[in-house]
mmCIF file of C-alpha atoms in Angstrom:
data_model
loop_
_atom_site.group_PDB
_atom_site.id
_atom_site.type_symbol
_atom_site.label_atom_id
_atom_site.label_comp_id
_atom_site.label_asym_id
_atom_site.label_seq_id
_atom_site.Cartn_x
_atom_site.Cartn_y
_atom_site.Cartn_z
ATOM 1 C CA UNK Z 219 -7.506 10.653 40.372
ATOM 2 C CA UNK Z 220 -10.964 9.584 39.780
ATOM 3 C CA UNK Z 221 -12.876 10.127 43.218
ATOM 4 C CA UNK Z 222 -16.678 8.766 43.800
ATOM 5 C CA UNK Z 223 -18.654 9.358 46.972
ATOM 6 C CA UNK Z 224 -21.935 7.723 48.178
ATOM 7 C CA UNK Z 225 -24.803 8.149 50.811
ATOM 8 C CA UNK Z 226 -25.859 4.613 52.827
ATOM 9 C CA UNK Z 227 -28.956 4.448 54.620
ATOM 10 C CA UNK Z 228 -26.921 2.224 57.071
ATOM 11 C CA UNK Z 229 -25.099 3.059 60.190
ATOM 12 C CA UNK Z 230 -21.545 4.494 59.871
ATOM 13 C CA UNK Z 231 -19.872 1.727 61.037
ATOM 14 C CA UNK Z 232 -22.029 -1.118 59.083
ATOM 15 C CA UNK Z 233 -21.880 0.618 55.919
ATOM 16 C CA UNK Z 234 -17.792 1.467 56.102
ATOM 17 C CA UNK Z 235 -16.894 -1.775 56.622
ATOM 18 C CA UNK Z 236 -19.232 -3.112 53.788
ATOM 19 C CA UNK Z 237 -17.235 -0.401 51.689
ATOM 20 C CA UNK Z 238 -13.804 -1.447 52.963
ATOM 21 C CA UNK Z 239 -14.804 -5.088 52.014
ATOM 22 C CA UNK Z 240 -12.449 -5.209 48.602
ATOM 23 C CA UNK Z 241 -10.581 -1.885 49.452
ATOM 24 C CA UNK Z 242 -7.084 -1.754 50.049
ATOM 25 C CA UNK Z 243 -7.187 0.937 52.594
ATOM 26 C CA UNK Z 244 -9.588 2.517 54.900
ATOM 27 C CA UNK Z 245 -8.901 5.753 55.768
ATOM 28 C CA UNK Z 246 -11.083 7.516 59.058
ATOM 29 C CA UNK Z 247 -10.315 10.931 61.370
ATOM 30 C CA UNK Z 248 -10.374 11.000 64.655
ATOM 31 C CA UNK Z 249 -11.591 14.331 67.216
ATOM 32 C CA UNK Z 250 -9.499 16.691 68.568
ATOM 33 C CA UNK Z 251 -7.452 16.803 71.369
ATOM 34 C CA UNK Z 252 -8.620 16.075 75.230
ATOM 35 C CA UNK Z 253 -6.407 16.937 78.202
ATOM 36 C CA UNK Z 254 -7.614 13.791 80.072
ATOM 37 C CA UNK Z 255 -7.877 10.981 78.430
ATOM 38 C CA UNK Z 256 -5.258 12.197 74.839
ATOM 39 C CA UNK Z 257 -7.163 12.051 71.481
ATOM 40 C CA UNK Z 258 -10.566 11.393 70.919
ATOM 41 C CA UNK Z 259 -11.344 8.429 68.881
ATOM 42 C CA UNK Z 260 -14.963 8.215 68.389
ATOM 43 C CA UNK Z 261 -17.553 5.431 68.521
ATOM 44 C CA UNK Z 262 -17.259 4.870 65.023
ATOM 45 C CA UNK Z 263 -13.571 5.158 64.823
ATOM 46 C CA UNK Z 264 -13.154 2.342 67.090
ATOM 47 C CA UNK Z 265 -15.689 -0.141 66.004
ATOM 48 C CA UNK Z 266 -14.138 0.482 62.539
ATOM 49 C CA UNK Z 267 -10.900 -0.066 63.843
ATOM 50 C CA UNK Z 268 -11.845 -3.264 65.834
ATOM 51 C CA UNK Z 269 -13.528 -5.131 63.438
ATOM 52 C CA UNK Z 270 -12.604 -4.184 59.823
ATOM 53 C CA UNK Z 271 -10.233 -7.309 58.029
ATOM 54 C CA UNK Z 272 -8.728 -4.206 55.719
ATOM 55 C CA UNK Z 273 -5.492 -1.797 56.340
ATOM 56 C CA UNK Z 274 -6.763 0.960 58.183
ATOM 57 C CA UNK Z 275 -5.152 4.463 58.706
ATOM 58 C CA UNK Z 276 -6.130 6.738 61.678
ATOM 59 C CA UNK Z 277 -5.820 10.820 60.601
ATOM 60 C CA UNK Z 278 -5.632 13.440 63.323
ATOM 61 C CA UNK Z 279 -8.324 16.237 62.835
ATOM 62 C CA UNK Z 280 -6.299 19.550 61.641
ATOM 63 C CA UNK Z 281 -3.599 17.345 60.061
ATOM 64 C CA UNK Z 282 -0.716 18.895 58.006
ATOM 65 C CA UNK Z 283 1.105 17.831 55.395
ATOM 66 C CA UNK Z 284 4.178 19.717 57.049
ATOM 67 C CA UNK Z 285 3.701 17.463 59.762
ATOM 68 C CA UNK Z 286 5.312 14.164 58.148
ATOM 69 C CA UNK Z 287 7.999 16.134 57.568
ATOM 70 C CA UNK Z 288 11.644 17.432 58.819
ATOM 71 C CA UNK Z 289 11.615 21.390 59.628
ATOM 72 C CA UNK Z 290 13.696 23.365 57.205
ATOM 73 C CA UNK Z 291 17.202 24.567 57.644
ATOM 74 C CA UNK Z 292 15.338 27.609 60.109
ATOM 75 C CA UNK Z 293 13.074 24.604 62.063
ATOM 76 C CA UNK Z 294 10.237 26.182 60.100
ATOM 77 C CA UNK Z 295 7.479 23.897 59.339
ATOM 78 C CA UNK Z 296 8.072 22.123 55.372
ATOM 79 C CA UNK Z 297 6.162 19.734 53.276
ATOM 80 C CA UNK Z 298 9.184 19.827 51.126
ATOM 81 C CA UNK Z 299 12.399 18.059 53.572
ATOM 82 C CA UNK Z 300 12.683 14.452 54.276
ATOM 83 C CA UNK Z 301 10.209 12.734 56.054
ATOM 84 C CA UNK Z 302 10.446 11.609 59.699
ATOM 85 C CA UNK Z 303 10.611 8.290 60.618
ATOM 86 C CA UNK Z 304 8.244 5.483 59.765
ATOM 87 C CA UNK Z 305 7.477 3.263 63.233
ATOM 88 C CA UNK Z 306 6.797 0.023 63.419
ATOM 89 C CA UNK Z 307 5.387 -1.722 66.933
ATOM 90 C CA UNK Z 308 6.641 -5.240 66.244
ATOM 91 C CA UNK Z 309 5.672 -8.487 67.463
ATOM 92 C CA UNK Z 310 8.899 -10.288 67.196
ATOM 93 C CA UNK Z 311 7.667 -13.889 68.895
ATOM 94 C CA UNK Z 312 4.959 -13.632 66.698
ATOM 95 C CA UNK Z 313 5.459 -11.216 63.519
ATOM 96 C CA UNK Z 314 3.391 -11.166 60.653
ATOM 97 C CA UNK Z 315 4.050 -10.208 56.947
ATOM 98 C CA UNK Z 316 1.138 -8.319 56.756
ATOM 99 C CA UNK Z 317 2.228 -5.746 59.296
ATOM 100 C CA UNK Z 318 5.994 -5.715 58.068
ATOM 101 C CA UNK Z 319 5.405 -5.238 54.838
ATOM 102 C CA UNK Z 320 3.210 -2.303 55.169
ATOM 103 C CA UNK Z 321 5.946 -0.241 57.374
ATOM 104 C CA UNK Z 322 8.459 -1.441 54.583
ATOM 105 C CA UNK Z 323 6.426 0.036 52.010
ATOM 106 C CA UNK Z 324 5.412 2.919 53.689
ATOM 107 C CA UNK Z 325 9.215 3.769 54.704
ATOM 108 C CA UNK Z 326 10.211 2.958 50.842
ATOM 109 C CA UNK Z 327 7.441 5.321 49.581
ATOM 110 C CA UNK Z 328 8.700 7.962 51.832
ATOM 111 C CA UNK Z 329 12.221 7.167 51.333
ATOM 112 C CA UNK Z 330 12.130 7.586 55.230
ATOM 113 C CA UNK Z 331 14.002 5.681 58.156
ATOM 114 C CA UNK Z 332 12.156 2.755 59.600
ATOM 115 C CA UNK Z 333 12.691 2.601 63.497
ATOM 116 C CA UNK Z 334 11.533 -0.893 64.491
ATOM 117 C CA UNK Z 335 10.195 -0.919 68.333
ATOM 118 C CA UNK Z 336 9.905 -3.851 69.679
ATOM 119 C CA UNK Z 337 9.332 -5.591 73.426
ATOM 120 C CA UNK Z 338 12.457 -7.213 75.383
ATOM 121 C CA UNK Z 339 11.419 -9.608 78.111
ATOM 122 C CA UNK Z 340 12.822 -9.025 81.909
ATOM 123 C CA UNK Z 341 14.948 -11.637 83.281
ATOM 124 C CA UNK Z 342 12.492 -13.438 85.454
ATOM 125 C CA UNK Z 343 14.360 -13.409 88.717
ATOM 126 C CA UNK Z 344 12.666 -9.167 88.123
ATOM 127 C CA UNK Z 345 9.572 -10.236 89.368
ATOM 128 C CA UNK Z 346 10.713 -11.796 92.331
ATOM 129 C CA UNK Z 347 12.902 -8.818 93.655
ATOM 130 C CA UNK Z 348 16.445 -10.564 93.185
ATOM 131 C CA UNK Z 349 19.728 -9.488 92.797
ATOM 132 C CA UNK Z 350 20.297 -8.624 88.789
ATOM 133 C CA UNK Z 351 22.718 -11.166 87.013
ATOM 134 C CA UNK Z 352 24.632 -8.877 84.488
ATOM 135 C CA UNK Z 353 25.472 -12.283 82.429
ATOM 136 C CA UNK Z 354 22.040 -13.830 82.055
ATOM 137 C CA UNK Z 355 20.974 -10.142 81.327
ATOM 138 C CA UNK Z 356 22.962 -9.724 78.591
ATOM 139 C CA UNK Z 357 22.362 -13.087 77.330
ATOM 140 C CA UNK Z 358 18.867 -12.640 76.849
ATOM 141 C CA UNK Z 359 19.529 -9.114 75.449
ATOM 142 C CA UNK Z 360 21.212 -10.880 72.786
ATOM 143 C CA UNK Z 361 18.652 -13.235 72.069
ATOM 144 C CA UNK Z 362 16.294 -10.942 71.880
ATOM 145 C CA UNK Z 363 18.369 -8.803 69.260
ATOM 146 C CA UNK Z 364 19.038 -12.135 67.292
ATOM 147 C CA UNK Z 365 15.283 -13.236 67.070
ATOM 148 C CA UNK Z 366 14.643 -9.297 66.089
ATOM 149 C CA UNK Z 367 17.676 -9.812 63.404
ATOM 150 C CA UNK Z 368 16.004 -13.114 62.180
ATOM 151 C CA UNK Z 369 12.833 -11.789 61.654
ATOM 152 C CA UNK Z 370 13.860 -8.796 59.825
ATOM 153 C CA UNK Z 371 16.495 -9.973 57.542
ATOM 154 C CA UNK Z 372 14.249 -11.340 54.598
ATOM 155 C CA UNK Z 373 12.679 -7.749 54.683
ATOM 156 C CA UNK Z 374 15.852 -5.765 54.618
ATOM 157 C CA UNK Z 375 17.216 -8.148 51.341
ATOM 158 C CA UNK Z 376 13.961 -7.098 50.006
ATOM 159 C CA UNK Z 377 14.142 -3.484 50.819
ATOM 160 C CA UNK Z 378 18.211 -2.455 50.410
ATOM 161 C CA UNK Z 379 16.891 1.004 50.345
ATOM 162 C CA UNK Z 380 15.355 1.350 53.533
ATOM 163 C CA UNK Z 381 17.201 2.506 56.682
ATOM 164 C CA UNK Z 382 16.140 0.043 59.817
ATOM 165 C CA UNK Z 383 17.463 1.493 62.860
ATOM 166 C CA UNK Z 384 15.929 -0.848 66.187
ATOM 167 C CA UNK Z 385 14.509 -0.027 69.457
ATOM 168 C CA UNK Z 386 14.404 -2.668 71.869
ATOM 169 C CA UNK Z 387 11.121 -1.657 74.773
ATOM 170 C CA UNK Z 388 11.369 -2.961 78.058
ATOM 171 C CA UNK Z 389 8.263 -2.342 80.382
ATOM 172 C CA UNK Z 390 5.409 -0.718 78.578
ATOM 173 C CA UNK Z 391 5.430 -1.513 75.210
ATOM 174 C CA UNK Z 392 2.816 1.238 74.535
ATOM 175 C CA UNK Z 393 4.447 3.919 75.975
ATOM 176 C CA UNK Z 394 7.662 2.955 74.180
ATOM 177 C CA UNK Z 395 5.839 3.087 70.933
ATOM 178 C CA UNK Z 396 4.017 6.872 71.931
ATOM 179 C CA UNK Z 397 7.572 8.416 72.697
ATOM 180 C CA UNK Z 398 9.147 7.093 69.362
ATOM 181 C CA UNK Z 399 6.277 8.359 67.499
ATOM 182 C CA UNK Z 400 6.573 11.613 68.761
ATOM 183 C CA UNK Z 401 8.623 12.417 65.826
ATOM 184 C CA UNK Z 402 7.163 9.928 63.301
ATOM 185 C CA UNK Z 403 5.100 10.088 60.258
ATOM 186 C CA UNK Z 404 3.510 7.400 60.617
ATOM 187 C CA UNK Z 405 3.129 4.721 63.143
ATOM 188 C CA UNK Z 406 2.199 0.670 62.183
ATOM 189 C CA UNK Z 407 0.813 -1.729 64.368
ATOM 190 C CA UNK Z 408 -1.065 -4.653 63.802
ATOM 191 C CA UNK Z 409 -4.482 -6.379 65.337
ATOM 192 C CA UNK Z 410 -5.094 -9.858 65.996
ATOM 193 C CA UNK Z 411 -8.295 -11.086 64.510
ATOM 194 C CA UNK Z 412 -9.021 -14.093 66.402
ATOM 195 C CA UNK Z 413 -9.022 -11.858 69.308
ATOM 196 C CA UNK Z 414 -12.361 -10.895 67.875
ATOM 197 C CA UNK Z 415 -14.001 -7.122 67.425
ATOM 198 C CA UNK Z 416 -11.364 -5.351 70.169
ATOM 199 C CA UNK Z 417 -8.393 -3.164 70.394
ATOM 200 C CA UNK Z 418 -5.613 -4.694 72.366
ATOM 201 C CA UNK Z 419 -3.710 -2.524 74.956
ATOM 202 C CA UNK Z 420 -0.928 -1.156 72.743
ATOM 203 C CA UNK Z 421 -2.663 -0.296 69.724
ATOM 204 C CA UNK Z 422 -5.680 1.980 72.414
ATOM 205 C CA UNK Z 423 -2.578 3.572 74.103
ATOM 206 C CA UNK Z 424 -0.886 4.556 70.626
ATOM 207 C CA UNK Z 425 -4.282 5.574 68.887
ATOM 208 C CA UNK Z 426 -5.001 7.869 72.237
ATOM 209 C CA UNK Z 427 -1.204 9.231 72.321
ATOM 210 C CA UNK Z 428 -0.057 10.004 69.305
ATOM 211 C CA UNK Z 429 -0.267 12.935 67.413
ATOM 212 C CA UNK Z 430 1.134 10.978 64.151
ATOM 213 C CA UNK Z 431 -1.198 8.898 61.510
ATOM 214 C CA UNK Z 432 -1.753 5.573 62.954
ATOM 215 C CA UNK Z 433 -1.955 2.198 60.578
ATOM 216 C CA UNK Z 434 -3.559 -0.619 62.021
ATOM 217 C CA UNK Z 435 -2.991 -3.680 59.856
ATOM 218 C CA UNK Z 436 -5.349 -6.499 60.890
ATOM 219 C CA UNK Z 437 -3.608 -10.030 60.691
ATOM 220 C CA UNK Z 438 -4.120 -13.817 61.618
#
């Protein structure tokens, strides 16, 4: 592995994302851990995060190698067992290859289980305090699953290999998306850019929340 390294007399943030111009990953750490507010993601975590147009992958300080992995037959910490799962935060009424792909290769890489979270609307009559209807529920349960199905099929024929086990998140999509990482090796997400330099809602409560690598894959 050939490895270079280089001093700019620019600010972090301006000269990393001149470096991550023709890169195909950008790779940054984040602090350690606050009781308050979760993880601390720093200034120039964040602007890196909101504005780069490249892959990026968020690293927890004091990360193992141990800690992508299964425990051992004892539950002892192993670099060597099968890795935990691979989670990807999708987008189904609006999915992009970009993000997909990246959890698909990242789960084939592994040769770990990808668990697919993704949001489930509430039948509207929710909001306005009425009585449930168990048939219109399950009717838009089902479309939900078949619009999930539709948008993952090309990617399964593509990857035979990879386990896809779904997780449909109704309420906070966020906090859906912290609990399954809990066990994960790595979490994907994506970032719209015309939404311009920010982080939306999801992606801040997952890069605050969770202990495992984070990929943000910015996408149009």
């Amino acid at each position: 592995m050939e490895i270079t390294s280089e001093q700019v007399p620019q600010p972090p943030v301006t000269a990393l994302l001149a470096a991550a111009g023709d890169a195909d990953l950008l790779v940054i750490g984040s602090r350690g851990l606050s009781g308050v507010t979760g993880f601390l993601v720093g200034s120039v975590g964040l602007g890196l995060l909101a504005q780069t147009e490249r892959p990026a992958v968020l690293v927890r300080f004091g990360a193992r190698a141990e800690d992508e992995h299964q425990p051992d037959a004892d539950g002892r910490p192993s670099a060597a067992t099968r890795f935990r799962d691979v989670v990807l935060g999708l987008d189904h009424e609006h999915p992009d290859d970009a993000v997909i792909a990246f959890a698909f290769e990242a789960a084939a890489r592994r040769a770990a289980r990808l668990r697919v979270v993704h949001g489930a609307s509430l039948p509207p009559y929710f909001a306005y305090g009425l009585a449930t209807d168990p048939a219109l529920g399950g009717e838009l349960a089902r479309q939900e699953e078949s619009a999930v199905e539709a948008v993952l099929a090309p990617w399964r024929e593509k990857f035979p290999g990879v386990e896809v086990v779904e997780q449909a998140a109704v309420g906070n999509a966020g906090g859906h998306l912290v609990d399954a990482a809990a066990d994960a090796s790595l979490v994907v997400v994506g970032r719209r850019i015309p939404l311009g330099p920010r982080i939306g809602p999801v992606t801040h409560a997952v890069l605050h929340h969770t202990t495992a690598p984070v990929a943000v894959i910015p996408h149009h």
